[in-house]
Short mmCIF file of C-alpha atoms in Angstrom, two decimals:
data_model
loop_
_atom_site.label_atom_id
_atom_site.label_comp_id
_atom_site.label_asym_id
_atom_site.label_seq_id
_atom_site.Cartn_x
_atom_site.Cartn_y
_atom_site.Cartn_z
CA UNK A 1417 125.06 -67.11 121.65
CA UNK A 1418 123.71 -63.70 122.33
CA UNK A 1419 120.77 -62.23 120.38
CA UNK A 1420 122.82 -59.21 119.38
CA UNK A 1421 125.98 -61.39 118.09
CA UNK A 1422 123.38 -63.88 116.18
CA UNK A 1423 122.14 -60.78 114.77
CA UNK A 1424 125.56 -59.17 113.48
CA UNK A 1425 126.10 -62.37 111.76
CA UNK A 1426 122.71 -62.07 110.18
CA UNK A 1427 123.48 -58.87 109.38
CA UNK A 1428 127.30 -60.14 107.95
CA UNK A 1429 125.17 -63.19 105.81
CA UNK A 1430 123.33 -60.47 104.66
CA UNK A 1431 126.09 -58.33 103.29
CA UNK A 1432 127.93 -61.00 102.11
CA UNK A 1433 126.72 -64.47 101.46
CA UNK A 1434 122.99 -63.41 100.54
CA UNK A 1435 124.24 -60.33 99.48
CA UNK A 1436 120.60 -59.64 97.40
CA UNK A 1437 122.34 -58.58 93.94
CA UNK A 1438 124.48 -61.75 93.72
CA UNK A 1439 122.41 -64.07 95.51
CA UNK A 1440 118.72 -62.69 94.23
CA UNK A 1441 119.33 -60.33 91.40
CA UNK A 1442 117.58 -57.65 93.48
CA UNK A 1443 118.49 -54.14 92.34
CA UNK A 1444 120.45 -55.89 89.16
CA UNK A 1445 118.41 -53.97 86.14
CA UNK A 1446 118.95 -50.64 87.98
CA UNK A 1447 122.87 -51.20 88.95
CA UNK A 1448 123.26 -52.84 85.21
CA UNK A 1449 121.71 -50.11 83.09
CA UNK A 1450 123.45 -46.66 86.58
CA UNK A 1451 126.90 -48.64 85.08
CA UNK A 1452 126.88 -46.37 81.88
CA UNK A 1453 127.94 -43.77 84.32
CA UNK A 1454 130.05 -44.89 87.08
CA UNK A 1455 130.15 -41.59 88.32
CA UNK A 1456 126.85 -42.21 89.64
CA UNK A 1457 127.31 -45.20 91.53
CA UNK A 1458 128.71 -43.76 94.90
CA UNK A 1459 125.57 -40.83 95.37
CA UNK A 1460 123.47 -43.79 93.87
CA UNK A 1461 124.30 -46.60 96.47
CA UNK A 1462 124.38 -43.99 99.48
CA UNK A 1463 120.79 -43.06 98.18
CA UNK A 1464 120.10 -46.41 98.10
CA UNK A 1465 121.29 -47.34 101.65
CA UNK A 1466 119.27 -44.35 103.14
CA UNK A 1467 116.14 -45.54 101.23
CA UNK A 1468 116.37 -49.08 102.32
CA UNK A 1469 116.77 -48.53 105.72
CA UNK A 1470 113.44 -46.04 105.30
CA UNK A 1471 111.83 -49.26 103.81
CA UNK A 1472 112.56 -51.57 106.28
CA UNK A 1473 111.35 -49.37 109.20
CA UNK A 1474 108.11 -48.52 106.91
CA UNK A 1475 108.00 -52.32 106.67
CA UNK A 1476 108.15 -52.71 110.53
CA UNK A 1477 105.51 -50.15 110.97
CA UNK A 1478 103.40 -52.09 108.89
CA UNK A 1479 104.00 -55.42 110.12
CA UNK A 1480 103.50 -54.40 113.36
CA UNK A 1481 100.16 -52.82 112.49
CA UNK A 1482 99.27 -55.90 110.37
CA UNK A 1483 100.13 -58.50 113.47
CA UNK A 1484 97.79 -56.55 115.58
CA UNK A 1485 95.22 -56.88 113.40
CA UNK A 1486 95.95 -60.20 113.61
CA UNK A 1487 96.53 -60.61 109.27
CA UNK A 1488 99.12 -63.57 109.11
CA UNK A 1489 101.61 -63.72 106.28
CA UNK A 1490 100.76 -66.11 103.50
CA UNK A 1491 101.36 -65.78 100.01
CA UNK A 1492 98.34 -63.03 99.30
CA UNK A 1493 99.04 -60.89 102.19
CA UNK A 1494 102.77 -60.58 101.25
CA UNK A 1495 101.44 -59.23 98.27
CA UNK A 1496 98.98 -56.64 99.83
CA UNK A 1497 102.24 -56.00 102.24
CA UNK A 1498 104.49 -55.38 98.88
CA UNK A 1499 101.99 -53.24 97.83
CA UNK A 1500 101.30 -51.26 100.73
CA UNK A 1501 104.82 -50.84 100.91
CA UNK A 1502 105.43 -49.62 97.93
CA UNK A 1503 102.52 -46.91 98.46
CA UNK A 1504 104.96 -45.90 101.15
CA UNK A 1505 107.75 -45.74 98.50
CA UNK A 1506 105.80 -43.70 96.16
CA UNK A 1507 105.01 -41.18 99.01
CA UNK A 1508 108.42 -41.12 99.89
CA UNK A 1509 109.71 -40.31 96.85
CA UNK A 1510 107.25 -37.59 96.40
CA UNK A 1511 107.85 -35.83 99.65
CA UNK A 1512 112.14 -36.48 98.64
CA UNK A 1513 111.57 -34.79 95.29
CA UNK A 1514 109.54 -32.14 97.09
CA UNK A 1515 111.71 -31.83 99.82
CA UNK A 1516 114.83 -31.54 98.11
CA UNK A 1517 113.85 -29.36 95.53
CA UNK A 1518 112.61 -26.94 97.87
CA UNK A 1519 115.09 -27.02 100.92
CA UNK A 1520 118.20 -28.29 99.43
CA UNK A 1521 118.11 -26.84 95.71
CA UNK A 1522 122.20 -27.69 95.05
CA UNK A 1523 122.03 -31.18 96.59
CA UNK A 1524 118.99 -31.88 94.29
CA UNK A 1525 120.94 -30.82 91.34
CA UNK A 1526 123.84 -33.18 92.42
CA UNK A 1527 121.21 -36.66 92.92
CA UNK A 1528 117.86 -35.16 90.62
CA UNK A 1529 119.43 -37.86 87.57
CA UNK A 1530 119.44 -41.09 90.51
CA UNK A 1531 116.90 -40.01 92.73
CA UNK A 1532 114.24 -41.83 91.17
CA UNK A 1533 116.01 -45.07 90.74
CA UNK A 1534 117.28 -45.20 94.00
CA UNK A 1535 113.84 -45.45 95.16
CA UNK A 1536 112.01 -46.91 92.51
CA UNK A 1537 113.82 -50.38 92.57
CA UNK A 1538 113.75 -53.98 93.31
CA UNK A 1539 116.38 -53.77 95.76
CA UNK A 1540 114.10 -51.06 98.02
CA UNK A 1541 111.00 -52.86 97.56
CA UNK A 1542 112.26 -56.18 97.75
CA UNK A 1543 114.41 -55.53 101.08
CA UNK A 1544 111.50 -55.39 103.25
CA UNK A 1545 109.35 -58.24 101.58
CA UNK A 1546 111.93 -60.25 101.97
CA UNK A 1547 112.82 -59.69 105.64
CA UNK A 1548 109.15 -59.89 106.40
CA UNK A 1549 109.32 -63.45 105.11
CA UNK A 1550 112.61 -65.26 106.07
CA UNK A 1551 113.04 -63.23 109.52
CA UNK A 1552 110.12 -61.90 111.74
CA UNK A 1553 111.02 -64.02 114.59
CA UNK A 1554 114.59 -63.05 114.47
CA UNK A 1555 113.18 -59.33 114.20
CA UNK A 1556 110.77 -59.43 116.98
CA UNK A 1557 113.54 -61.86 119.51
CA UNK A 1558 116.33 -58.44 119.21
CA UNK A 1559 117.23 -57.43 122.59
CA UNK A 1560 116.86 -53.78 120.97
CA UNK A 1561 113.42 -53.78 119.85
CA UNK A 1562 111.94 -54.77 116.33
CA UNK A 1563 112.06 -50.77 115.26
CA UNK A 1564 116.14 -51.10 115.78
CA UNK A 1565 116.78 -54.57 114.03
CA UNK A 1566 114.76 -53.34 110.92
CA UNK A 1567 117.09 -50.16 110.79
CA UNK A 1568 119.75 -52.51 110.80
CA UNK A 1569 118.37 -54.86 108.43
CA UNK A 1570 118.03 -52.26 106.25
CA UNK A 1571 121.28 -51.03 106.72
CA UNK A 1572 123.11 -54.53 106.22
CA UNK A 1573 121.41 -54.75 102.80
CA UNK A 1574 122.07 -50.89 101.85
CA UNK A 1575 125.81 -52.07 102.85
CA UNK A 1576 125.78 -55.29 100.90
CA UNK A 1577 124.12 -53.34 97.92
CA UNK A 1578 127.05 -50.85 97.83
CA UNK A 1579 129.59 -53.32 98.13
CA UNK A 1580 128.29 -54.80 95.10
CA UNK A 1581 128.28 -51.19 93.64
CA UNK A 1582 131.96 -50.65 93.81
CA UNK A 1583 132.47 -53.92 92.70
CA UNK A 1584 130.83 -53.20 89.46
CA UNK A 1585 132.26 -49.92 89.61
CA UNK A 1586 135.65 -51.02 89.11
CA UNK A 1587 135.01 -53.77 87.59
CA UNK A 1588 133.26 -51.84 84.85
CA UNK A 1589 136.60 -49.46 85.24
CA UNK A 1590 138.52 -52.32 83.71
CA UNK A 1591 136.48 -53.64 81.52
CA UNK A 1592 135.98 -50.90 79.42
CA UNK A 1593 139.66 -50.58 79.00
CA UNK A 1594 139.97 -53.97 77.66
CA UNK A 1595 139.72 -54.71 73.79
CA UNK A 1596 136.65 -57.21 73.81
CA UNK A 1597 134.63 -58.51 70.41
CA UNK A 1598 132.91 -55.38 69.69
CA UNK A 1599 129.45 -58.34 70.78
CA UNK A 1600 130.91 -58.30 74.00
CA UNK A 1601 131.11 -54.90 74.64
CA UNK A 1602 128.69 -53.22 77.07
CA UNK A 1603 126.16 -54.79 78.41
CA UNK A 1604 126.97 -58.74 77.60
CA UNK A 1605 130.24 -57.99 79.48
CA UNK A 1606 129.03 -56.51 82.29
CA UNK A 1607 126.66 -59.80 82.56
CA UNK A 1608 129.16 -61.49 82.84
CA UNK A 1609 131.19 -59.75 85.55
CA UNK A 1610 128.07 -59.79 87.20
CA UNK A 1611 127.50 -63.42 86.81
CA UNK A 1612 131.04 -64.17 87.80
CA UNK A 1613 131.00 -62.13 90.88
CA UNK A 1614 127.66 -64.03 91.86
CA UNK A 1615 129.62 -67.47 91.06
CA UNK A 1616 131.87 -66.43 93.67
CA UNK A 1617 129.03 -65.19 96.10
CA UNK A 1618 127.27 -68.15 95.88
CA UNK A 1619 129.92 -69.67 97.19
CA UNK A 1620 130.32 -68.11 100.24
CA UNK A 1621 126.66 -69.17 101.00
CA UNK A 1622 127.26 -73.07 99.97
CA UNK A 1623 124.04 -72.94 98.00
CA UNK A 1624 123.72 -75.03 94.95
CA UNK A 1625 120.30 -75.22 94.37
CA UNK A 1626 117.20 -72.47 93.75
CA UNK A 1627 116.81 -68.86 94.78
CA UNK B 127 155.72 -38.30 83.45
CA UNK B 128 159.34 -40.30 84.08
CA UNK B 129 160.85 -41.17 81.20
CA UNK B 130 160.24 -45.10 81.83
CA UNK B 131 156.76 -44.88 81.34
CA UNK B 132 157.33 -43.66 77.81
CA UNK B 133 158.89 -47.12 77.24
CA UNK B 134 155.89 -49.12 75.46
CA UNK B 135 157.29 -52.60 77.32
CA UNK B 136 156.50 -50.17 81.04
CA UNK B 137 153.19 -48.77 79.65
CA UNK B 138 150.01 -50.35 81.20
CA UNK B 139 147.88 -52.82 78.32
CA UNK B 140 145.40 -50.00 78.26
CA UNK B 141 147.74 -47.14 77.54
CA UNK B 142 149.87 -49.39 75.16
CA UNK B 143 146.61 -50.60 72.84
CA UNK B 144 145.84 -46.64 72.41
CA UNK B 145 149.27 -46.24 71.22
CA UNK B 146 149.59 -48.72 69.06
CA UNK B 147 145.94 -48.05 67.26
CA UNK B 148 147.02 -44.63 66.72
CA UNK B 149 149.80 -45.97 65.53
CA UNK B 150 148.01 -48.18 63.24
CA UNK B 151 145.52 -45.41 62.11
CA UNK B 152 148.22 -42.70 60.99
CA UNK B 153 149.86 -45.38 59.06
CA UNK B 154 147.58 -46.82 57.35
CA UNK B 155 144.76 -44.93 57.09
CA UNK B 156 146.04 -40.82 56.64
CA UNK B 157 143.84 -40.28 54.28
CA UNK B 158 140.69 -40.48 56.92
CA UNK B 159 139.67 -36.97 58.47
CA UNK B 160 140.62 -35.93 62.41
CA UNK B 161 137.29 -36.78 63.27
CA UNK B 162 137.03 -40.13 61.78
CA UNK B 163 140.07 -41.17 63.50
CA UNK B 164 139.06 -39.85 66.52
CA UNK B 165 135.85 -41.84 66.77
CA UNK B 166 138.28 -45.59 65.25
CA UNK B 167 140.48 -45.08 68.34
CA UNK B 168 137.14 -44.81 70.71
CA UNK B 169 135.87 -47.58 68.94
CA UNK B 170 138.60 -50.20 68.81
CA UNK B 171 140.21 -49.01 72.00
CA UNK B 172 136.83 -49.75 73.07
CA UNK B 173 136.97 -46.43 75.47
CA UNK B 174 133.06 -45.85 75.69
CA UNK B 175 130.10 -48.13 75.31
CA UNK B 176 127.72 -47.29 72.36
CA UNK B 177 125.77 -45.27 74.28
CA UNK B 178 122.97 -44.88 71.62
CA UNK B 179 121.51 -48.02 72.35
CA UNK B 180 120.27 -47.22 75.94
CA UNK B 181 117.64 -45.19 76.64
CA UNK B 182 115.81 -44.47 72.80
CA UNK B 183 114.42 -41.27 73.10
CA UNK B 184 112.37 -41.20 70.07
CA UNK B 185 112.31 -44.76 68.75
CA UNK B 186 110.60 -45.68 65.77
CA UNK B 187 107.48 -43.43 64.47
CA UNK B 188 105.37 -46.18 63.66
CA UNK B 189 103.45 -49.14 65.00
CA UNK B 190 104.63 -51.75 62.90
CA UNK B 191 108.49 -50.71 63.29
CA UNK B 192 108.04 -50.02 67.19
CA UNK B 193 106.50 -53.49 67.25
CA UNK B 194 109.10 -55.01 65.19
CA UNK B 195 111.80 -53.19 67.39
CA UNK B 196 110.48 -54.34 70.93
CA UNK B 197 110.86 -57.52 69.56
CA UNK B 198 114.37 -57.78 67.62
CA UNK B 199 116.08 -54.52 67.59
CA UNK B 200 114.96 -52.92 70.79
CA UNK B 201 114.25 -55.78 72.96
CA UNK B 202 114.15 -55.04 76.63
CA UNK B 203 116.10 -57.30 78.31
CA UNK B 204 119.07 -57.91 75.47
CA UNK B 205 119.77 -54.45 74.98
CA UNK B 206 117.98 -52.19 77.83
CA UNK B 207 118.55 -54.59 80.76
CA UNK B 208 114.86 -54.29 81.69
CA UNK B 209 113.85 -56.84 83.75
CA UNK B 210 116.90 -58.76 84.29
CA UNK B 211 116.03 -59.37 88.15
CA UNK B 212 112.53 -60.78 87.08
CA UNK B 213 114.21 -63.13 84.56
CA UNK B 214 116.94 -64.39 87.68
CA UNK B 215 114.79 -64.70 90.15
CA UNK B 216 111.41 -66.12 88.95
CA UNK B 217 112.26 -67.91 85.54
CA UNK B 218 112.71 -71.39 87.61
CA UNK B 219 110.17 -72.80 85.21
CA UNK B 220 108.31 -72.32 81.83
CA UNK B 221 105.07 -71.95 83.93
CA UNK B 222 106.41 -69.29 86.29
CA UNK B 223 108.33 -67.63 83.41
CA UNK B 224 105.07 -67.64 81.35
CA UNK B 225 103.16 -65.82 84.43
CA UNK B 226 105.48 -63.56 84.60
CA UNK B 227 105.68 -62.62 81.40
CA UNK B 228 102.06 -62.27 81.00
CA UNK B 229 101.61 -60.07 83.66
CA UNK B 230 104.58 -57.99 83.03
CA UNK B 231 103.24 -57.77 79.42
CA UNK B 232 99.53 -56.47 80.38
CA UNK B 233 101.52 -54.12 82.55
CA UNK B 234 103.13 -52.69 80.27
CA UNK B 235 100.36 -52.21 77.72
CA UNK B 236 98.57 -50.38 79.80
CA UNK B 237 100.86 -47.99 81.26
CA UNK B 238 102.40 -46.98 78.26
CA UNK B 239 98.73 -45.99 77.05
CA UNK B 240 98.54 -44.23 80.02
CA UNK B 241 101.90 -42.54 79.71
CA UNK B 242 101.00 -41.67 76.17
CA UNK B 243 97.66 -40.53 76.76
CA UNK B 244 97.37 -39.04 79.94
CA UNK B 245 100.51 -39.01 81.75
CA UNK B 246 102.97 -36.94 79.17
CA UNK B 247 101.41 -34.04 80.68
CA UNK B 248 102.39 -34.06 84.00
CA UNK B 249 105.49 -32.73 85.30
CA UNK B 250 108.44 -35.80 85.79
CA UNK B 251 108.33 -36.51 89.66
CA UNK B 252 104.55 -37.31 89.51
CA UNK B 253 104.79 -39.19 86.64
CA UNK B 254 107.00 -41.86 87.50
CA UNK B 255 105.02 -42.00 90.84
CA UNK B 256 101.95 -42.40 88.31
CA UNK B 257 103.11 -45.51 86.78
CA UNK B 258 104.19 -47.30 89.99
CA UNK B 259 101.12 -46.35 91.42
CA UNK B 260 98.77 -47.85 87.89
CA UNK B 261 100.65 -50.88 88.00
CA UNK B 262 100.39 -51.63 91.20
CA UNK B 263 96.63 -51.34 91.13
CA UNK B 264 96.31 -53.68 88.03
CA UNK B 265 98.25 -55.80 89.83
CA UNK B 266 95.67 -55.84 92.66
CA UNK B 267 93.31 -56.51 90.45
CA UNK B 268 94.96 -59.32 88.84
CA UNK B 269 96.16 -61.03 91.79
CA UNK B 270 92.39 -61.37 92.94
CA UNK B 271 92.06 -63.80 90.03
CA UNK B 272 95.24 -65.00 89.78
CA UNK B 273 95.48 -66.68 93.28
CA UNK B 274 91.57 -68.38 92.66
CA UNK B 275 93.43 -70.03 89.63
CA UNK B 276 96.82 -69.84 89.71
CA UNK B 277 97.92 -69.71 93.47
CA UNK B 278 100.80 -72.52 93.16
CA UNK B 279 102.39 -70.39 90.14
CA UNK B 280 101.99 -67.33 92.21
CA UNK B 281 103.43 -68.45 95.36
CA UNK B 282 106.45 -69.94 93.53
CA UNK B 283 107.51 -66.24 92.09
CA UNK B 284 107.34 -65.36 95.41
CA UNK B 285 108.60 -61.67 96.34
CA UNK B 286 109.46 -61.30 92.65
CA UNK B 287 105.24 -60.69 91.75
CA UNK B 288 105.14 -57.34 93.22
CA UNK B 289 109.11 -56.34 92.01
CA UNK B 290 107.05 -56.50 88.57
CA UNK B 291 105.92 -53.05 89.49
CA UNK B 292 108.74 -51.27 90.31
CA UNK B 293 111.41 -52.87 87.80
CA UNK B 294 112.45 -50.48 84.37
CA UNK B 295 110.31 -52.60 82.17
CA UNK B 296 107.09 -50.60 82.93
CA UNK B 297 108.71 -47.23 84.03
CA UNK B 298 111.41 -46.50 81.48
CA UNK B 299 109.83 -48.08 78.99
CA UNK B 300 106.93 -45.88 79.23
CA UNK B 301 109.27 -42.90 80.25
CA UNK B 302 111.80 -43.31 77.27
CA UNK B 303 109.31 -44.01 74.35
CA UNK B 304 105.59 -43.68 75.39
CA UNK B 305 105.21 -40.09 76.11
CA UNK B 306 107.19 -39.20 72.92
CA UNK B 307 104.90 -40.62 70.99
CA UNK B 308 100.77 -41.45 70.35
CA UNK B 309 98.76 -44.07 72.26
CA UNK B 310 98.69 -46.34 68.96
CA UNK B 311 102.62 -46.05 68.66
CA UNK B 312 103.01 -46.92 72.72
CA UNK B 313 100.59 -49.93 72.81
CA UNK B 314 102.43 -51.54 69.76
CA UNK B 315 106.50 -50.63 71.61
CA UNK B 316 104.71 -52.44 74.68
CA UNK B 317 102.93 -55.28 72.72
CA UNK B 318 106.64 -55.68 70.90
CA UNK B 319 108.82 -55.55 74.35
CA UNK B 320 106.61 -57.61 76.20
CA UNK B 321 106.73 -60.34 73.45
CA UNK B 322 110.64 -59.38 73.61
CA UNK B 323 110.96 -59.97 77.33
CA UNK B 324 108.28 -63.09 77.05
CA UNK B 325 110.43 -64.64 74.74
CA UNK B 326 113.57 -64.28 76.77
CA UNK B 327 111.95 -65.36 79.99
CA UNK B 328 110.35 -68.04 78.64
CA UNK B 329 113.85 -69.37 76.86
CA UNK B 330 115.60 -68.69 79.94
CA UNK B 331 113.12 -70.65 81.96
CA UNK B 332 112.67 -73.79 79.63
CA UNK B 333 116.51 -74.13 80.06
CA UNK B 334 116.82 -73.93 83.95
CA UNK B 335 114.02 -75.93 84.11
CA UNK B 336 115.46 -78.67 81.97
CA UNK B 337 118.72 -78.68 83.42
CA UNK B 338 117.58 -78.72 87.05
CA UNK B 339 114.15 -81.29 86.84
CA UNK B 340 114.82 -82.47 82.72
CA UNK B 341 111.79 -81.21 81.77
CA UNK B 342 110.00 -78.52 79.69
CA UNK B 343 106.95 -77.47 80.53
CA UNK B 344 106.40 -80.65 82.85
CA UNK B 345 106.90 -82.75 79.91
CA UNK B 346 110.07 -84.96 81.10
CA UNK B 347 112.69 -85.34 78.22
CA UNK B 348 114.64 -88.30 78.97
CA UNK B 349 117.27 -85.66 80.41
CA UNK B 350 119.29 -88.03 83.35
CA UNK B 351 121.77 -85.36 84.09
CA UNK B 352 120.93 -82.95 86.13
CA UNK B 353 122.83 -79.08 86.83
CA UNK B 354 120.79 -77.70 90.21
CA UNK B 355 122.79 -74.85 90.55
CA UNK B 356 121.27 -73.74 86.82
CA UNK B 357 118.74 -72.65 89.57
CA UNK B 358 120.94 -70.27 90.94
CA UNK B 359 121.57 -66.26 90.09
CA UNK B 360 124.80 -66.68 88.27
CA UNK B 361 123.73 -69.20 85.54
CA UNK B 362 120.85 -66.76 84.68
CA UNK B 363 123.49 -63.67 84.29
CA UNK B 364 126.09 -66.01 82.20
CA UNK B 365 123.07 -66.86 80.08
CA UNK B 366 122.09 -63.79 79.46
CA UNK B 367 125.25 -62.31 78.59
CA UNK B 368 125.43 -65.13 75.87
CA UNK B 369 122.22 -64.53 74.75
CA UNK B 370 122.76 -60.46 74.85
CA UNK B 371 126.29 -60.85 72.85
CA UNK B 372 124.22 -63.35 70.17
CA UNK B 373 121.58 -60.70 69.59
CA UNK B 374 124.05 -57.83 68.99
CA UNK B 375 126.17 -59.64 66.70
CA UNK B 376 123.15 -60.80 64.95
CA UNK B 377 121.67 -57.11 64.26
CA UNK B 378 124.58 -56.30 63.57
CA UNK B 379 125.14 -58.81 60.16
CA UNK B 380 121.63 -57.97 59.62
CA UNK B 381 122.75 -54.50 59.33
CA UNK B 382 125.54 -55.04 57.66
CA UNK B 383 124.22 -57.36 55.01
CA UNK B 384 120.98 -54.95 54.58
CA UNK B 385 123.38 -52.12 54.09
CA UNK B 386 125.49 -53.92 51.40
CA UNK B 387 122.70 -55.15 49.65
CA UNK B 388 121.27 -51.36 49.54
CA UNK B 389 124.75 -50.10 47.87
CA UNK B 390 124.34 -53.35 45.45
CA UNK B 391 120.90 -51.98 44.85
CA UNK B 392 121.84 -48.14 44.22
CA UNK B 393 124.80 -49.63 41.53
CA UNK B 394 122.75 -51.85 39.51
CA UNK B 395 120.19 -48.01 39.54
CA UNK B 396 123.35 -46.58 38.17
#
């Protein structure tokens, strides 16, 4: 097999069978608490996308950087990596807000309410950590270059990260015209749509044990 | 609109509960003001979520109730869904869940004393970038002695030790609450929602852990059944969502009981 078709259906696993809400929870608190408006969701997973795929080339940058050094990756470096890349993150967001504000005053308006989350969250931090540990070999082997297989790592999560955002979104869209205990309503019930939905993922994947 | 949509047996189940609860509330309730109504057919058609309960503002003025309220009425994880990814993906075990919860905790302490004391001032943008930016350098700091002590724990949480950072538990905690109110005020909210989120974690944890290895804490329990997928993302969002409903309908008989036994109170005055 080819090292770009291995590396669609990387990319494919990683949109659907280790999709990182259902299969990891990544990105869960901020998609959980955006679903009291799902107005939001679309500019919010969009966001998102663009911001992971930012991450995972920062990531790459870093790595690369980090192997010529010669650091290896054990459990206290991916730490120093998550933190270093979330130094990035908090830069980035900055120079967005500044940006934005600045340049593009109406589209600010439009994303100023999800701007911050779509950076500031598990799923944009957690993207890059996580590639760095399951997949540098797969990275560096891409017939395109390591810079062009972290864009599209990054991309295959921002994907799988807004299919699970229209999934909640109309999911959501039905639930709240249901008539459910009045304990149910809200949160708990979106919980368990959630944990539903990552039944069913977890089946794609065949996993029955741990995360 | 064709007329066979105005047939209640064409109408969709949505459409057809709002009819028949207005029906219901000009029947037998006319004596209730427009308003009133208004808000019984949002509520039992269940059209919008009580909003109120994300995002408190203000919260309570002092210590003791802010306390009180990270714990029970505000708790972050039941009712905010703060910290729900930390819970699924690291609560594997009461040890893990404990070391998580203990960092998250001192975390949280000290950026909402931050946020209260220093950080209210600046304008919003820098601000959140101020709290990522704190808690990932106490972080540092903590790793250095956590992995001389506690490197097993640490490597099983895995990515999930730096997501501590970024998740809502130490930004909108310390956005929504701390700078609204004084250092004293934000250090007891924290000290309340991290026991809050401790206690959930920890619950959460204990149970995966004894349905996937039968033990608690590493103390074995006789268990000789065995669920391994408790281990995986789904069980921990089912759980919650039980746990989540429980705590609602719990404040709320507390509520209502507390309210009742106020009116009982203000009769026997009379």
């Amino acid at each position: 097999m080819s090292g770009f078709s291995q590396f669609m259906i990387y990319a494919l696993t990683l949109v659907f069978s280790e999709n990182i809400l259902f299969s990891r929870g990544l990105g869960s608190d901020v998609l959980l608490r955006t679903a009291l408006n799902p107005r939001q969701f679309t500019k919010m997973g969009l966001l998102l996308t663009a911001y992971t795929v930012i991450s995972s080339v920062i990531g790459w940058a870093e790595d690369l950087g980090m192997n010529a050094l010669g650091i290896g990756i054990g459990s206290d470096m991916l730490l120093g990596r998550a933190l270093i890349y979330l130094l990035c993150l908090t830069l980035l967001y900055l120079l967005s807000d500044g940006v934005l504000k600045v340049y593009f005053p109406h589209f600010f308006a439009d994303v100023a309410e999800v701007l911050p989350f779509s950076i500031f969250n598990t799923a944009v931090l957690g993207a890059p950590v996580l590639t760095a540990r399951m997949n540098t070999t797969l990275l560096s082997g891409f017939s395109g270059g390591g810079f062009l297989a972290a864009v599209l790592v990054g991309l295959a999560v921002g994907i799988g990260f807004m299919l699970a955002v229209l999934l909640m979104a109309e999911g959501i869209r039905q639930i709240e015209s249901m008539d459910l205990p009045a304990a149910f309503s809200g949160l708990p019930a979106r919980l368990l749509y959630v944990g539903l939905l990552a039944m069913a993922f977890s089946a794609f994947s065949g996993r029955q044990t741990g995360i | 609109m064709p007329k066979s949509e105005n047939r209640p047996g064409r109408q969709s189940g949505y459409r057809r509960r709002v009819h028949s609860t207005l029906v219901d509330l000009v029947v037998r309730q006319q004596g209730r003001s427009e308003e009133n109504s208004l808000r019984g057919v949002a509520r039992t058609a269940n059209i919008r979520d009580t909003l109120e309960e994300y995002y408190p503002k203000q919260g309570a003025k002092n210590p003791a109730q802010a306390f009180a309220d990270g714990i029970f009425g505000n708790n972050p994880v039941l009712f905010n869904a703060l910290g729900v990814v930390l819970i699924v993906g690291s609560a594997s075990t009461v040890k893990n869940a404990s070391l998580v919860a203990l960092v998250a905790g001192l975390l949280m302490v000290i950026c909402e004393f931050c946020a209260s004391l220093i950080y209210k001032r600046l304008p919003p943008a820098l601000r959140l970038a101020c709290y990522v930016v704190t808690s990932a350098a106490v972080l540092y700091l903590l790793s250095l002695f956590l992995f001389d002590n506690y490197s097993a724990e640490v490597s099983a949480v895995g990515i999930y030790f730096p997501l501590i950072c970024v998740t809502g538990l130490v930004t909108m905690r310390a956005e929504s609450y701390a700078i609204h109110n004084t250092p004293l005020c934000a250090v007891a909210d924290a000290l309340g929602g991290a026991l809050g989120f401790g206690a959930v974690i920890i619950f959460v944890g204990a149970l995966r852990e004894l349905l996937t290895l039968g033990t608690v804490g590493g103390l074995r329990l006789g268990v000789t059944h065995f669920f391994p997928s408790a281990n995986l993302a789904f069980f921990t969002f089912l759980i919650l969502a039980v746990f989540c409903a429980g705590a609602r309908q719990a404040i709320a008989v507390y509520r209502r009981a507390k309210r009742r036994h106020e009116e009982e109170d203000k009769e026997d005055d009379r």
